[in-house]
């Protein structure tokens, strides 16, 4: 029976106290809580009195699954030190939306209600503020001075965005969207913890390459880059510093963690970008579907269809993965093998021939896995063992593959060091 691989994101099980103040953007906090919960983050809500005029506490209670806190004192309050208990529970206090008023109070240490009191009980680094206010209030020198003071104290300020405002004006002061805030929260947890790959430098290639024939045509393949991008994200989630060298794809740069994306088109450009970044690299992952051949003579003008048949001469591209593995001091090197048949035989052959530490093989040419699909199934081989990662979403498969990479990297580096 296959051993279950357990993987956890670094923000799973973290506790966020969400402070909601009196702005129209309070409605966005409903989606914010749902998205935080979807990422495995627990949320407890504190509302100011003004916030309850915009959305009822009942709404947030239902969404967060926890009682909403609105008062310091009163019959509902079970403990005289509830503010301290909330501060102790919180890994992060996020105020979203944050009005000019709460921003001023946090900056000046005023504690005249539950939210401002909990803010004062936390250290600056564990505080984040997503401003939401009218353009004029945002631009007011008092607010700007408060924001700059909070910034220099190391308090996280996320936003605001520019755009249409509830008051009908256009300009800066809108609260950033819930999805963006969640990315900031995840980044906060990834960047503030010692994680298994903290301090490790990783280079990963992804997507197809495009080999030009003439100024308007090229040859390429069906790779979407989804597996490589999911892996880049999973590696960064574990604290790695990731250089993602990407062929042409229609994906946005993964948003969480330390990822630099370098975009290239051809195999030769991909090789150059890899070798520009390979010094000091601990782990190299080659997920890119690099074209094996490029056009020998790229026409500088569009080719005309004057002949009935035509020939294009191709020359072999460098094997980027093979060249990385052949370095004097190679990083821990992981290859991919996309095969239509004889998966195990070809994958093991590549593992040996290219002197890789690991190879992840998948069958392509079937509709629900591999190229351009959201799902994948991988058979992972290394020198004396293998594991099958059953068909699942690529982001889940990526987490599991990173888990195996970390185990094998640890095992092989301990062997090297002893
Ligand atoms: O030999 P093959 O192309 O089948 O091996 C696939 C693996 O090699 C993948 O990890 C791919 O990223 C890498 N590769 C490469 N450079 C090439 C061809 C493949 O890095 N020119």
Short mmCIF file of C-alpha atoms and ligand atoms in Angstrom, two decimals:
data_model
loop_
_atom_site.label_atom_id
_atom_site.label_comp_id
_atom_site.label_asym_id
_atom_site.label_seq_id
_atom_site.Cartn_x
_atom_site.Cartn_y
_atom_site.Cartn_z
CA UNK A 1 0.00 0.00 0.00
CA UNK A 2 1.23 3.51 -0.81
CA UNK A 3 2.32 5.57 2.19
CA UNK A 4 0.19 8.72 2.64
CA UNK A 5 2.18 11.91 2.18
CA UNK A 6 1.01 14.61 4.56
CA UNK A 7 1.75 18.18 3.56
CA UNK A 8 0.78 21.36 5.38
CA UNK A 9 1.02 24.92 4.19
CA UNK A 10 2.93 27.19 6.60
CA UNK A 11 -0.25 29.19 7.27
CA UNK A 12 -2.49 26.21 8.01
CA UNK A 13 -3.90 26.44 11.55
CA UNK A 14 -2.69 30.02 12.06
CA UNK A 15 -4.92 32.40 14.03
CA UNK A 16 -5.94 35.78 12.68
CA UNK A 17 -7.94 38.28 14.70
CA UNK A 18 -9.74 40.39 12.12
CA UNK A 19 -10.55 43.90 13.29
CA UNK A 20 -13.38 45.47 11.29
CA UNK A 21 -13.93 49.20 11.57
CA UNK A 22 -16.68 51.47 10.27
CA UNK A 23 -16.23 51.75 6.54
CA UNK A 24 -18.38 50.68 3.59
CA UNK A 25 -15.56 48.24 2.68
CA UNK A 26 -16.70 46.15 5.70
CA UNK A 27 -18.73 44.09 3.18
CA UNK A 28 -15.43 42.93 1.61
CA UNK A 29 -14.47 41.38 4.96
CA UNK A 30 -17.14 38.71 4.44
CA UNK A 31 -15.24 37.36 1.42
CA UNK A 32 -11.96 37.92 3.25
CA UNK A 33 -12.98 35.61 6.12
CA UNK A 34 -14.18 32.92 3.72
CA UNK A 35 -10.90 33.04 1.79
CA UNK A 36 -8.80 32.97 4.97
CA UNK A 37 -10.80 29.96 6.22
CA UNK A 38 -10.36 28.24 2.83
CA UNK A 39 -6.60 28.57 3.31
CA UNK A 40 -6.84 26.82 6.68
CA UNK A 41 -6.54 30.04 8.73
CA UNK A 42 -8.76 30.46 11.83
CA UNK A 43 -10.49 33.84 12.17
CA UNK A 44 -12.01 35.61 15.20
CA UNK A 45 -13.63 38.96 14.57
CA UNK A 46 -13.61 42.18 16.59
CA UNK A 47 -15.95 44.90 15.32
CA UNK A 48 -15.98 48.53 16.36
CA UNK A 49 -19.35 50.07 17.16
CA UNK A 50 -19.33 51.98 13.86
CA UNK A 51 -18.63 48.75 11.92
CA UNK A 52 -21.85 47.21 13.24
CA UNK A 53 -23.76 50.00 11.44
CA UNK A 54 -22.52 48.64 8.09
CA UNK A 55 -22.73 44.83 8.53
CA UNK A 56 -24.28 42.95 11.45
CA UNK A 57 -22.10 40.92 13.84
CA UNK A 58 -24.38 37.95 13.07
CA UNK A 59 -23.08 37.86 9.47
CA UNK A 60 -19.45 37.61 10.60
CA UNK A 61 -20.37 35.11 13.32
CA UNK A 62 -21.95 32.83 10.71
CA UNK A 63 -19.06 33.18 8.24
CA UNK A 64 -16.20 32.81 10.74
CA UNK A 65 -17.88 30.15 12.88
CA UNK A 66 -16.76 32.08 15.98
CA UNK A 67 -18.46 34.56 18.31
CA UNK A 68 -17.90 38.17 17.25
CA UNK A 69 -16.41 40.52 19.84
CA UNK A 70 -17.81 44.04 19.97
CA UNK A 71 -17.42 45.27 23.57
CA UNK A 72 -14.84 45.59 26.33
CA UNK A 73 -17.43 45.44 29.10
CA UNK A 74 -21.00 44.27 29.51
CA UNK A 75 -23.06 41.19 30.30
CA UNK A 76 -21.78 39.15 27.30
CA UNK A 77 -18.15 39.51 28.39
CA UNK A 78 -16.99 36.41 30.25
CA UNK A 79 -13.54 37.60 31.29
CA UNK A 80 -12.04 40.88 32.46
CA UNK A 81 -8.96 40.12 30.39
CA UNK A 82 -10.69 39.12 27.16
CA UNK A 83 -8.56 41.63 25.25
CA UNK A 84 -5.39 39.92 26.50
CA UNK A 85 -6.77 36.47 25.64
CA UNK A 86 -7.55 37.64 22.10
CA UNK A 87 -4.08 39.16 21.75
CA UNK A 88 -2.49 35.91 22.98
CA UNK A 89 -4.59 33.82 20.59
CA UNK A 90 -3.69 35.95 17.56
CA UNK A 91 -0.70 35.14 15.37
CA UNK A 92 -1.68 38.28 13.48
CA UNK A 93 -4.12 41.13 14.11
CA UNK A 94 -5.38 42.34 10.76
CA UNK A 95 -7.50 45.50 10.69
CA UNK A 96 -9.51 45.47 7.44
CA UNK A 97 -11.10 47.83 6.68
CA UNK A 98 -9.06 50.29 8.76
CA UNK A 99 -10.50 53.80 9.00
CA UNK A 100 -8.44 56.98 9.48
CA UNK A 101 -9.68 56.92 13.08
CA UNK A 102 -8.29 53.46 14.03
CA UNK A 103 -5.05 54.27 12.19
CA UNK A 104 -4.67 57.41 14.33
CA UNK A 105 -5.51 55.49 17.51
CA UNK A 106 -3.04 52.67 16.79
CA UNK A 107 -0.32 55.20 16.06
CA UNK A 108 -0.90 57.12 19.27
CA UNK A 109 -1.51 54.17 21.56
CA UNK A 110 -5.09 55.11 22.34
CA UNK A 111 -7.03 52.20 23.84
CA UNK A 112 -10.66 53.26 24.23
CA UNK A 113 -12.47 50.23 22.83
CA UNK A 114 -11.81 46.51 22.41
CA UNK A 115 -10.07 46.69 19.01
CA UNK A 116 -7.71 49.53 19.89
CA UNK A 117 -6.95 47.85 23.25
CA UNK A 118 -6.09 44.50 21.60
CA UNK A 119 -3.90 46.40 19.08
CA UNK A 120 -1.99 47.97 21.94
CA UNK A 121 -1.46 44.57 23.58
CA UNK A 122 0.32 43.19 20.48
CA UNK A 123 3.82 43.83 19.19
CA UNK A 124 4.05 45.97 16.05
CA UNK A 125 5.28 43.14 13.85
CA UNK A 126 2.07 41.17 14.47
CA UNK A 127 -0.15 44.02 13.28
CA UNK A 128 -1.41 44.61 9.74
CA UNK A 129 -3.60 47.42 8.50
CA UNK A 130 -5.61 47.60 5.26
CA UNK A 131 -6.66 51.28 5.00
CA UNK A 132 -10.08 52.15 3.57
CA UNK A 133 -11.26 55.74 3.38
CA UNK A 134 -12.21 58.66 1.20
CA UNK A 135 -9.47 60.19 -0.95
CA UNK A 136 -9.38 63.43 1.06
CA UNK A 137 -9.09 61.62 4.40
CA UNK A 138 -6.32 59.41 3.00
CA UNK A 139 -4.39 62.41 1.64
CA UNK A 140 -4.83 64.43 4.82
CA UNK A 141 -1.38 65.20 6.29
CA UNK A 142 -2.53 63.78 9.66
CA UNK A 143 -3.31 60.38 8.10
CA UNK A 144 -0.17 60.43 5.97
CA UNK A 145 1.97 61.19 9.04
CA UNK A 146 0.28 58.37 10.98
CA UNK A 147 0.87 55.92 8.11
CA UNK A 148 4.50 56.89 7.76
CA UNK A 149 5.02 56.51 11.55
CA UNK A 150 3.32 53.10 11.54
CA UNK A 151 5.44 52.05 8.58
CA UNK A 152 8.64 53.01 10.32
CA UNK A 153 7.55 51.05 13.40
CA UNK A 154 7.35 47.94 11.18
CA UNK A 155 3.57 47.67 11.17
CA UNK A 156 2.36 46.11 7.92
CA UNK A 157 0.34 48.52 5.76
CA UNK A 158 -1.44 46.72 2.90
CA UNK A 159 -2.92 49.07 0.34
CA UNK A 160 -4.87 51.20 -0.23
CA UNK A 161 -5.77 50.87 -3.91
CA UNK A 162 -6.88 53.56 -6.32
CA UNK A 163 -10.22 53.65 -8.09
CA UNK A 164 -13.88 54.49 -7.69
CA UNK A 165 -14.89 55.32 -4.14
CA UNK A 166 -18.24 54.93 -2.41
CA UNK A 167 -18.41 58.74 -2.15
CA UNK A 168 -18.30 59.02 -5.97
CA UNK A 169 -14.73 60.30 -6.16
CA UNK A 170 -11.87 58.56 -7.97
CA UNK A 171 -8.50 58.21 -6.29
CA UNK A 172 -6.44 56.52 -3.63
CA UNK A 173 -8.07 55.17 -0.46
CA UNK A 174 -10.04 52.09 -1.54
CA UNK A 175 -9.39 48.95 0.46
CA UNK A 176 -7.50 46.37 -1.61
CA UNK A 177 -9.50 43.29 -2.63
CA UNK A 178 -9.96 40.30 -0.31
CA UNK A 179 -7.86 37.99 -2.54
CA UNK A 180 -4.93 40.44 -2.38
CA UNK A 181 -5.20 40.72 1.41
CA UNK A 182 -5.12 36.92 1.70
CA UNK A 183 -1.91 36.82 -0.37
CA UNK A 184 -0.39 39.40 2.00
CA UNK A 185 -1.46 37.31 5.00
CA UNK A 186 0.09 34.16 3.51
CA UNK A 187 3.27 36.09 2.69
CA UNK A 188 3.35 37.36 6.25
CA UNK A 189 3.32 33.80 7.62
CA UNK A 190 5.80 32.46 5.03
CA UNK A 191 8.24 35.34 5.67
CA UNK A 192 8.03 35.31 9.46
CA UNK A 193 8.77 31.67 10.14
CA UNK A 194 11.75 29.37 9.92
CA UNK A 195 10.58 26.87 7.30
CA UNK A 196 12.13 23.65 5.94
CA UNK A 197 13.53 25.38 2.84
CA UNK A 198 14.39 28.76 4.45
CA UNK A 199 17.75 29.92 3.12
CA UNK A 200 17.67 27.45 0.20
CA UNK A 201 18.08 28.76 -3.34
CA UNK A 202 16.06 26.97 -5.99
CA UNK A 203 16.03 27.39 -9.76
CA UNK A 204 13.06 25.91 -11.61
CA UNK A 205 12.23 25.93 -15.32
CA UNK A 206 8.61 25.83 -16.47
CA UNK A 207 6.41 25.96 -19.55
CA UNK A 208 7.27 25.30 -23.17
CA UNK A 209 9.92 26.99 -25.28
CA UNK A 210 9.16 28.67 -28.57
CA UNK A 211 11.57 28.19 -31.44
CA UNK A 212 11.13 30.82 -34.18
CA UNK A 213 10.94 29.85 -37.85
CA UNK A 214 10.58 33.38 -39.19
CA UNK A 215 9.34 36.67 -37.65
CA UNK A 216 5.74 35.39 -37.44
CA UNK A 217 5.97 31.60 -36.95
CA UNK A 218 7.41 29.29 -34.34
CA UNK A 219 7.37 25.66 -33.24
CA UNK A 220 6.38 24.81 -29.70
CA UNK A 221 4.56 22.13 -27.66
CA UNK A 222 1.46 21.69 -25.51
CA UNK A 223 3.03 22.47 -22.10
CA UNK A 224 0.91 24.96 -20.11
CA UNK A 225 3.44 25.56 -17.31
CA UNK A 226 0.80 24.70 -14.67
CA UNK A 227 2.85 21.93 -13.04
CA UNK A 228 6.01 24.06 -12.91
CA UNK A 229 4.18 27.09 -11.52
CA UNK A 230 2.43 24.94 -8.87
CA UNK A 231 5.81 23.51 -7.88
CA UNK A 232 7.42 26.97 -7.73
CA UNK A 233 4.61 28.03 -5.37
CA UNK A 234 4.94 24.89 -3.22
CA UNK A 235 8.72 25.40 -2.93
CA UNK A 236 8.27 29.07 -1.96
CA UNK A 237 5.56 28.09 0.55
CA UNK A 238 8.27 26.12 2.31
CA UNK A 239 10.51 29.17 2.58
CA UNK A 240 12.76 28.71 -0.48
CA UNK A 241 14.13 31.58 -2.55
CA UNK A 242 12.83 30.60 -5.98
CA UNK A 243 13.96 31.72 -9.45
CA UNK A 244 11.22 30.66 -11.85
CA UNK A 245 12.55 30.61 -15.40
CA UNK A 246 9.47 30.48 -17.53
CA UNK A 247 8.76 29.94 -21.19
CA UNK A 248 5.70 31.67 -22.73
CA UNK A 249 2.61 30.75 -20.67
CA UNK A 250 -0.63 32.49 -19.77
CA UNK A 251 -0.17 32.19 -15.99
CA UNK A 252 0.48 34.98 -13.49
CA UNK A 253 3.50 34.90 -11.24
CA UNK A 254 2.76 32.87 -8.09
CA UNK A 255 1.88 35.44 -5.43
CA UNK A 256 3.17 33.96 -2.17
CA UNK A 257 6.75 33.74 -0.96
CA UNK A 258 10.06 34.72 -2.46
CA UNK A 259 9.65 34.06 -6.19
CA UNK A 260 11.40 35.92 -8.97
CA UNK A 261 10.09 35.14 -12.44
CA UNK A 262 12.42 35.43 -15.41
CA UNK A 263 10.61 35.06 -18.72
CA UNK A 264 12.27 33.62 -21.81
CA UNK A 265 11.16 32.37 -25.19
CA UNK A 266 13.67 29.99 -26.71
CA UNK A 267 15.64 27.05 -25.31
CA UNK A 268 18.88 29.00 -25.80
CA UNK A 269 17.48 31.91 -23.74
CA UNK A 270 16.28 29.45 -21.09
CA UNK A 271 19.73 27.91 -20.86
CA UNK A 272 21.34 31.35 -20.51
CA UNK A 273 18.90 32.36 -17.76
CA UNK A 274 19.49 29.06 -15.90
CA UNK A 275 23.26 29.39 -15.99
CA UNK A 276 23.09 33.08 -14.99
CA UNK A 277 21.34 31.93 -11.80
CA UNK A 278 22.85 28.53 -11.04
CA UNK A 279 25.72 29.71 -8.79
CA UNK A 280 24.94 28.86 -5.17
CA UNK A 281 21.76 27.02 -6.19
CA UNK A 282 20.83 24.18 -3.81
CA UNK A 283 18.09 22.51 -5.84
CA UNK A 284 17.37 22.63 -9.58
CA UNK A 285 14.01 21.46 -10.92
CA UNK A 286 13.52 21.12 -14.68
CA UNK A 287 9.80 21.01 -15.38
CA UNK A 288 10.05 22.91 -18.66
CA UNK A 289 9.15 21.10 -21.86
CA UNK A 290 12.23 22.40 -23.65
CA UNK A 291 12.11 22.00 -27.42
CA UNK A 292 14.62 19.35 -28.40
CA UNK A 293 15.42 21.13 -31.67
CA UNK A 294 15.57 24.69 -32.95
CA UNK A 295 15.51 26.03 -36.49
CA UNK A 296 18.96 26.07 -38.06
CA UNK A 297 18.46 29.27 -40.08
CA UNK A 298 15.75 31.58 -38.78
CA UNK A 299 14.42 33.59 -41.75
CA UNK A 300 14.54 37.33 -41.14
CA UNK A 301 11.50 37.88 -43.40
CA UNK A 302 8.19 36.03 -43.48
CA UNK A 303 8.55 32.82 -45.54
CA UNK A 304 6.38 32.82 -48.66
CA UNK A 305 4.31 29.88 -49.84
CA UNK A 306 5.84 29.89 -53.29
CA UNK A 307 6.94 26.23 -53.33
CA UNK A 308 4.72 23.12 -53.15
CA UNK A 309 6.82 21.61 -50.43
CA UNK A 310 9.52 22.94 -48.19
CA UNK A 311 12.10 21.67 -45.72
CA UNK A 312 13.19 23.28 -42.50
CA UNK A 313 16.52 22.16 -41.05
CA UNK A 314 16.61 21.67 -37.29
CA UNK A 315 19.57 21.51 -34.95
CA UNK A 316 19.64 20.03 -31.49
CA UNK A 317 19.09 22.27 -28.48
CA UNK A 318 21.32 21.93 -25.43
CA UNK A 319 20.02 19.61 -22.70
CA UNK A 320 19.72 22.19 -19.89
CA UNK A 321 18.92 19.65 -17.18
CA UNK A 322 21.75 17.35 -18.28
CA UNK A 323 24.22 20.23 -18.29
CA UNK A 324 23.18 21.34 -14.79
CA UNK A 325 23.54 17.79 -13.47
CA UNK A 326 26.97 17.55 -15.12
CA UNK A 327 28.34 20.63 -13.31
CA UNK A 328 31.38 20.06 -11.09
CA UNK A 329 29.33 20.80 -8.00
CA UNK A 330 25.76 20.15 -9.16
CA UNK A 331 22.74 21.18 -7.15
CA UNK A 332 20.26 18.49 -6.10
CA UNK A 333 18.74 17.95 -9.55
CA UNK A 334 15.16 16.94 -10.30
CA UNK A 335 13.99 16.17 -13.82
CA UNK A 336 10.63 15.50 -15.40
CA UNK A 337 9.80 12.92 -18.02
CA UNK A 338 6.66 13.30 -20.05
CA UNK A 339 6.06 10.02 -21.87
CA UNK A 340 3.30 8.53 -23.98
CA UNK A 341 4.40 4.93 -23.24
CA UNK A 342 6.96 2.79 -21.39
CA UNK A 343 6.99 5.33 -18.54
CA UNK A 344 9.13 3.44 -16.03
CA UNK A 345 11.75 2.29 -18.53
CA UNK A 346 12.27 5.74 -20.08
CA UNK A 347 12.16 7.59 -16.75
CA UNK A 348 14.75 5.31 -15.12
CA UNK A 349 16.86 5.58 -18.27
CA UNK A 350 16.86 9.40 -18.02
CA UNK A 351 17.58 9.31 -14.28
CA UNK A 352 20.76 7.36 -14.98
CA UNK A 353 21.82 8.90 -18.28
CA UNK A 354 21.48 12.48 -17.03
CA UNK A 355 22.81 11.64 -13.52
CA UNK A 356 19.78 13.13 -11.79
CA UNK A 357 18.89 12.83 -8.10
CA UNK A 358 15.21 12.36 -8.89
CA UNK A 359 12.84 12.15 -11.83
CA UNK A 360 9.08 12.70 -11.85
CA UNK A 361 7.39 10.94 -14.73
CA UNK A 362 3.93 11.38 -16.13
CA UNK A 363 1.96 9.95 -19.01
CA UNK A 364 0.98 12.58 -21.56
CA UNK A 365 -1.40 12.39 -24.49
CA UNK A 366 -4.42 11.43 -22.35
CA UNK A 367 -7.11 14.00 -21.69
CA UNK A 368 -7.35 14.33 -17.88
CA UNK A 369 -3.67 14.51 -16.92
CA UNK A 370 -0.36 15.98 -18.00
CA UNK A 371 -0.09 18.82 -20.51
CA UNK A 372 -2.62 21.62 -20.13
CA UNK A 373 -4.70 19.69 -17.59
CA UNK A 374 -5.33 20.92 -14.03
CA UNK A 375 -4.60 17.44 -12.73
CA UNK A 376 -1.62 15.18 -12.85
CA UNK A 377 -0.39 11.79 -11.73
CA UNK A 378 3.31 11.29 -11.14
CA UNK A 379 5.58 8.32 -10.72
CA UNK A 380 8.69 9.55 -8.91
CA UNK A 381 11.97 7.60 -9.15
CA UNK A 382 15.31 7.99 -7.39
CA UNK A 383 18.30 5.71 -7.14
CA UNK A 384 16.87 2.94 -5.02
CA UNK A 385 13.15 3.59 -4.72
CA UNK A 386 10.02 5.13 -6.20
CA UNK A 387 6.66 6.53 -5.21
CA UNK A 388 3.39 7.01 -7.05
CA UNK A 389 1.46 10.25 -6.55
CA UNK A 390 -2.11 9.40 -7.59
CA UNK A 391 -4.19 11.64 -9.89
CA UNK A 392 -4.95 14.92 -8.10
CA UNK A 393 -5.00 18.70 -8.64
CA UNK A 394 -1.55 19.89 -9.73
CA UNK A 395 -1.24 22.15 -6.67
CA UNK A 396 -1.81 19.13 -4.36
CA UNK A 397 0.57 16.96 -6.39
CA UNK A 398 3.12 19.82 -6.19
CA UNK A 399 2.93 19.88 -2.37
CA UNK A 400 3.49 16.14 -2.26
CA UNK A 401 6.36 16.22 -4.73
CA UNK A 402 8.07 19.00 -2.73
CA UNK A 403 7.72 16.83 0.36
CA UNK A 404 9.60 14.00 -1.41
CA UNK A 405 12.21 16.46 -2.77
CA UNK A 406 12.85 17.74 0.79
CA UNK A 407 13.18 14.20 2.17
CA UNK A 408 15.58 13.11 -0.58
CA UNK A 409 17.54 16.39 -0.43
CA UNK A 410 18.00 15.92 3.34
CA UNK A 411 18.97 12.27 2.97
CA UNK A 412 21.52 12.89 0.19
CA UNK A 413 23.06 15.95 1.83
CA UNK A 414 23.51 14.16 5.12
CA UNK A 415 25.22 11.35 3.23
CA UNK A 416 27.48 13.86 1.45
CA UNK A 417 28.36 15.67 4.67
CA UNK A 418 29.31 12.57 6.69
O1 LIG B 1 15.36 14.01 -22.36
P1 LIG B 1 14.03 14.63 -22.10
O2 LIG B 1 13.80 15.87 -22.88
O3 LIG B 1 12.90 13.69 -22.30
O4 LIG B 1 14.06 14.97 -20.55
C1 LIG B 1 13.08 15.72 -19.94
C2 LIG B 1 13.68 16.53 -18.84
O5 LIG B 1 14.81 17.22 -19.33
C3 LIG B 1 12.76 17.58 -18.29
O6 LIG B 1 13.07 17.76 -16.92
C4 LIG B 1 13.13 18.82 -19.11
O7 LIG B 1 12.87 20.03 -18.39
C5 LIG B 1 14.62 18.63 -19.30
N1 LIG B 1 15.14 19.13 -20.59
C6 LIG B 1 16.05 20.17 -20.59
N2 LIG B 1 16.58 20.61 -21.77
C7 LIG B 1 16.24 20.05 -22.93
C8 LIG B 1 15.31 18.99 -22.94
C9 LIG B 1 14.79 18.56 -21.77
O8 LIG B 1 16.34 20.71 -19.53
N3 LIG B 1 16.75 20.50 -24.05
#
